[in-house]
Tab-separated table of C-alpha atoms in Angstrom:
chain	number	residue	atom	x	y	z
L	1	MET	CA	-128.968	-85.716	-13.631
L	2	SER	CA	-132.461	-85.549	-15.239
L	3	ILE	CA	-135.409	-84.277	-13.098
L	4	GLY	CA	-138.568	-86.513	-13.247
L	5	ILE	CA	-139.863	-89.953	-12.769
L	6	GLN	CA	-138.603	-92.864	-14.693
L	7	ASN	CA	-140.175	-96.303	-14.776
L	8	GLU	CA	-142.440	-95.349	-11.917
L	9	GLU	CA	-145.293	-97.309	-10.529
L	10	VAL	CA	-147.202	-97.524	-7.310
L	11	VAL	CA	-149.269	-100.669	-7.096
L	12	ILE	CA	-151.421	-102.062	-4.285
L	13	LYS	CA	-151.621	-105.851	-4.254
L	14	ASP	CA	-152.463	-108.202	-1.421
L	15	ASN	CA	-152.326	-105.301	1.159
L	16	ILE	CA	-148.852	-104.357	0.093
L	17	ILE	CA	-147.983	-101.050	-1.521
L	18	TYR	CA	-145.130	-101.607	-4.130
L	19	VAL	CA	-143.201	-98.495	-5.109
L	20	LYS	CA	-141.013	-98.902	-8.161
L	21	GLY	CA	-138.789	-96.680	-10.428
L	22	SER	CA	-136.476	-93.707	-9.993
L	23	LEU	CA	-137.780	-90.489	-8.691
L	24	ARG	CA	-136.053	-87.148	-9.062
L	25	LEU	CA	-138.671	-84.392	-8.518
L	26	PRO	CA	-137.522	-80.836	-7.503
L	27	SER	CA	-139.654	-80.513	-4.252
L	28	PRO	CA	-141.423	-82.673	-1.686
L	29	LEU	CA	-144.835	-81.284	-2.869
L	30	ASP	CA	-144.195	-82.639	-6.368
L	31	TYR	CA	-144.380	-86.116	-4.863
L	32	ASP	CA	-147.889	-85.650	-3.518
L	33	THR	CA	-149.623	-87.082	-6.613
L	34	TYR	CA	-147.119	-90.022	-6.897
L	35	PHE	CA	-147.428	-90.898	-3.168
L	36	GLU	CA	-151.359	-90.408	-3.048
L	37	PRO	CA	-151.904	-94.220	-2.942
L	38	ILE	CA	-149.655	-94.562	0.079
L	39	LYS	CA	-151.287	-91.556	1.848
L	40	SER	CA	-154.757	-92.909	1.028
L	41	THR	CA	-153.894	-96.324	2.399
L	42	ILE	CA	-152.516	-94.820	5.640
L	43	GLU	CA	-155.585	-92.695	6.068
L	44	THR	CA	-157.986	-95.588	5.778
L	45	ALA	CA	-155.847	-98.296	7.486
L	46	SER	CA	-156.714	-100.016	10.676
L	47	ILE	CA	-154.596	-99.602	13.762
L	48	ASP	CA	-154.470	-103.439	14.124
L	49	THR	CA	-152.866	-104.006	10.636
L	50	PRO	CA	-149.680	-102.474	9.752
L	51	CYS	CA	-149.358	-100.729	6.428
L	52	LYS	CA	-146.839	-102.549	4.309
L	53	ILE	CA	-144.660	-100.718	1.788
L	54	ASP	CA	-142.234	-102.569	-0.508
L	55	ILE	CA	-139.550	-100.317	-1.998
L	56	THR	CA	-137.270	-103.106	-3.046
L	57	GLN	CA	-137.593	-101.906	-6.703
L	58	LEU	CA	-137.430	-98.156	-5.825
L	59	LYS	CA	-133.855	-97.612	-7.280
L	60	TYR	CA	-133.458	-93.878	-6.638
L	61	LEU	CA	-135.154	-91.261	-4.406
L	62	ASN	CA	-133.677	-87.802	-3.996
L	63	SER	CA	-133.798	-85.684	-0.931
L	64	SER	CA	-137.156	-84.220	-1.883
L	65	GLY	CA	-138.503	-87.726	-2.113
L	66	LEU	CA	-137.106	-88.706	1.157
L	67	THR	CA	-138.703	-85.625	2.810
L	68	ALA	CA	-142.083	-86.639	1.192
L	69	LEU	CA	-141.634	-90.177	2.389
L	70	GLY	CA	-140.851	-88.867	5.936
L	71	ARG	CA	-144.019	-86.862	5.828
L	72	LEU	CA	-145.955	-90.059	5.177
L	73	PHE	CA	-144.251	-91.680	8.090
L	74	ILE	CA	-145.320	-88.762	10.272
L	75	LEU	CA	-148.919	-89.076	8.950
L	76	ALA	CA	-148.806	-92.767	9.978
L	77	ARG	CA	-147.662	-91.629	13.442
L	78	LYS	CA	-150.447	-89.232	13.777
L	79	LYS	CA	-152.989	-91.863	12.748
L	80	ASN	CA	-151.308	-94.462	14.955
L	81	ILE	CA	-150.873	-96.753	12.002
L	82	PRO	CA	-147.872	-99.112	12.222
L	83	LEU	CA	-145.707	-99.282	9.026
L	84	HIS	CA	-143.716	-102.173	7.790
L	85	ILE	CA	-141.083	-101.216	5.146
L	86	ILE	CA	-139.481	-103.885	2.901
L	87	ALA	CA	-136.307	-102.622	1.446
L	88	THR	CA	-133.138	-104.088	-0.053
L	89	SER	CA	-129.571	-103.886	1.177
L	90	ASP	CA	-128.522	-103.956	-2.505
L	91	ILE	CA	-129.484	-100.357	-2.979
L	92	PRO	CA	-127.197	-98.022	-0.966
L	93	TRP	CA	-129.756	-95.293	-0.261
L	94	HIS	CA	-132.025	-97.905	1.396
L	95	LYS	CA	-129.456	-98.844	3.907
L	96	LYS	CA	-128.368	-95.281	4.568
L	97	SER	CA	-131.656	-93.338	4.576
L	98	ILE	CA	-134.482	-95.689	5.639
L	99	PRO	CA	-132.979	-96.448	9.112
L	100	SER	CA	-132.925	-92.561	9.678
L	101	LEU	CA	-136.477	-92.259	8.559
L	102	GLN	CA	-137.324	-95.122	11.070
L	103	LYS	CA	-136.495	-92.828	13.868
L	104	LEU	CA	-139.495	-90.585	13.130
L	105	TRP	CA	-141.727	-93.305	14.928
L	106	ASN	CA	-141.269	-96.439	16.974
L	107	GLN	CA	-143.947	-98.283	15.152
L	108	ILE	CA	-141.983	-98.476	11.840
L	109	THR	CA	-140.327	-101.730	11.203
L	110	VAL	CA	-137.872	-102.242	8.368
L	111	ASP	CA	-136.958	-105.703	6.754
L	112	PHE	CA	-133.854	-105.721	4.401
L	113	CYS	CA	-134.009	-108.526	1.849
């Protein structure tokens, strides 16, 4: 397995953060730059409006990436910002890992397309 980022993209459009690609970085800290747009959105979001993150085109995320994503969920909990995750049941790690991360905070909702 190669280490790195392939076909990656983080785009914010119509108040939704779209995360795309395959991510295989060696440590959670290596994801800081890649996930910066998500972190910034959470830090500046309003309590009244959930932060929406669409990962339907995020094909692969290793355990370091899941840890980094979990840290963002914890940041949202600290800031009291609800999260709405849009995932797909067509990608196995979405079905397996996202519900586990959802346990980090009761204000995380997940829709599987």
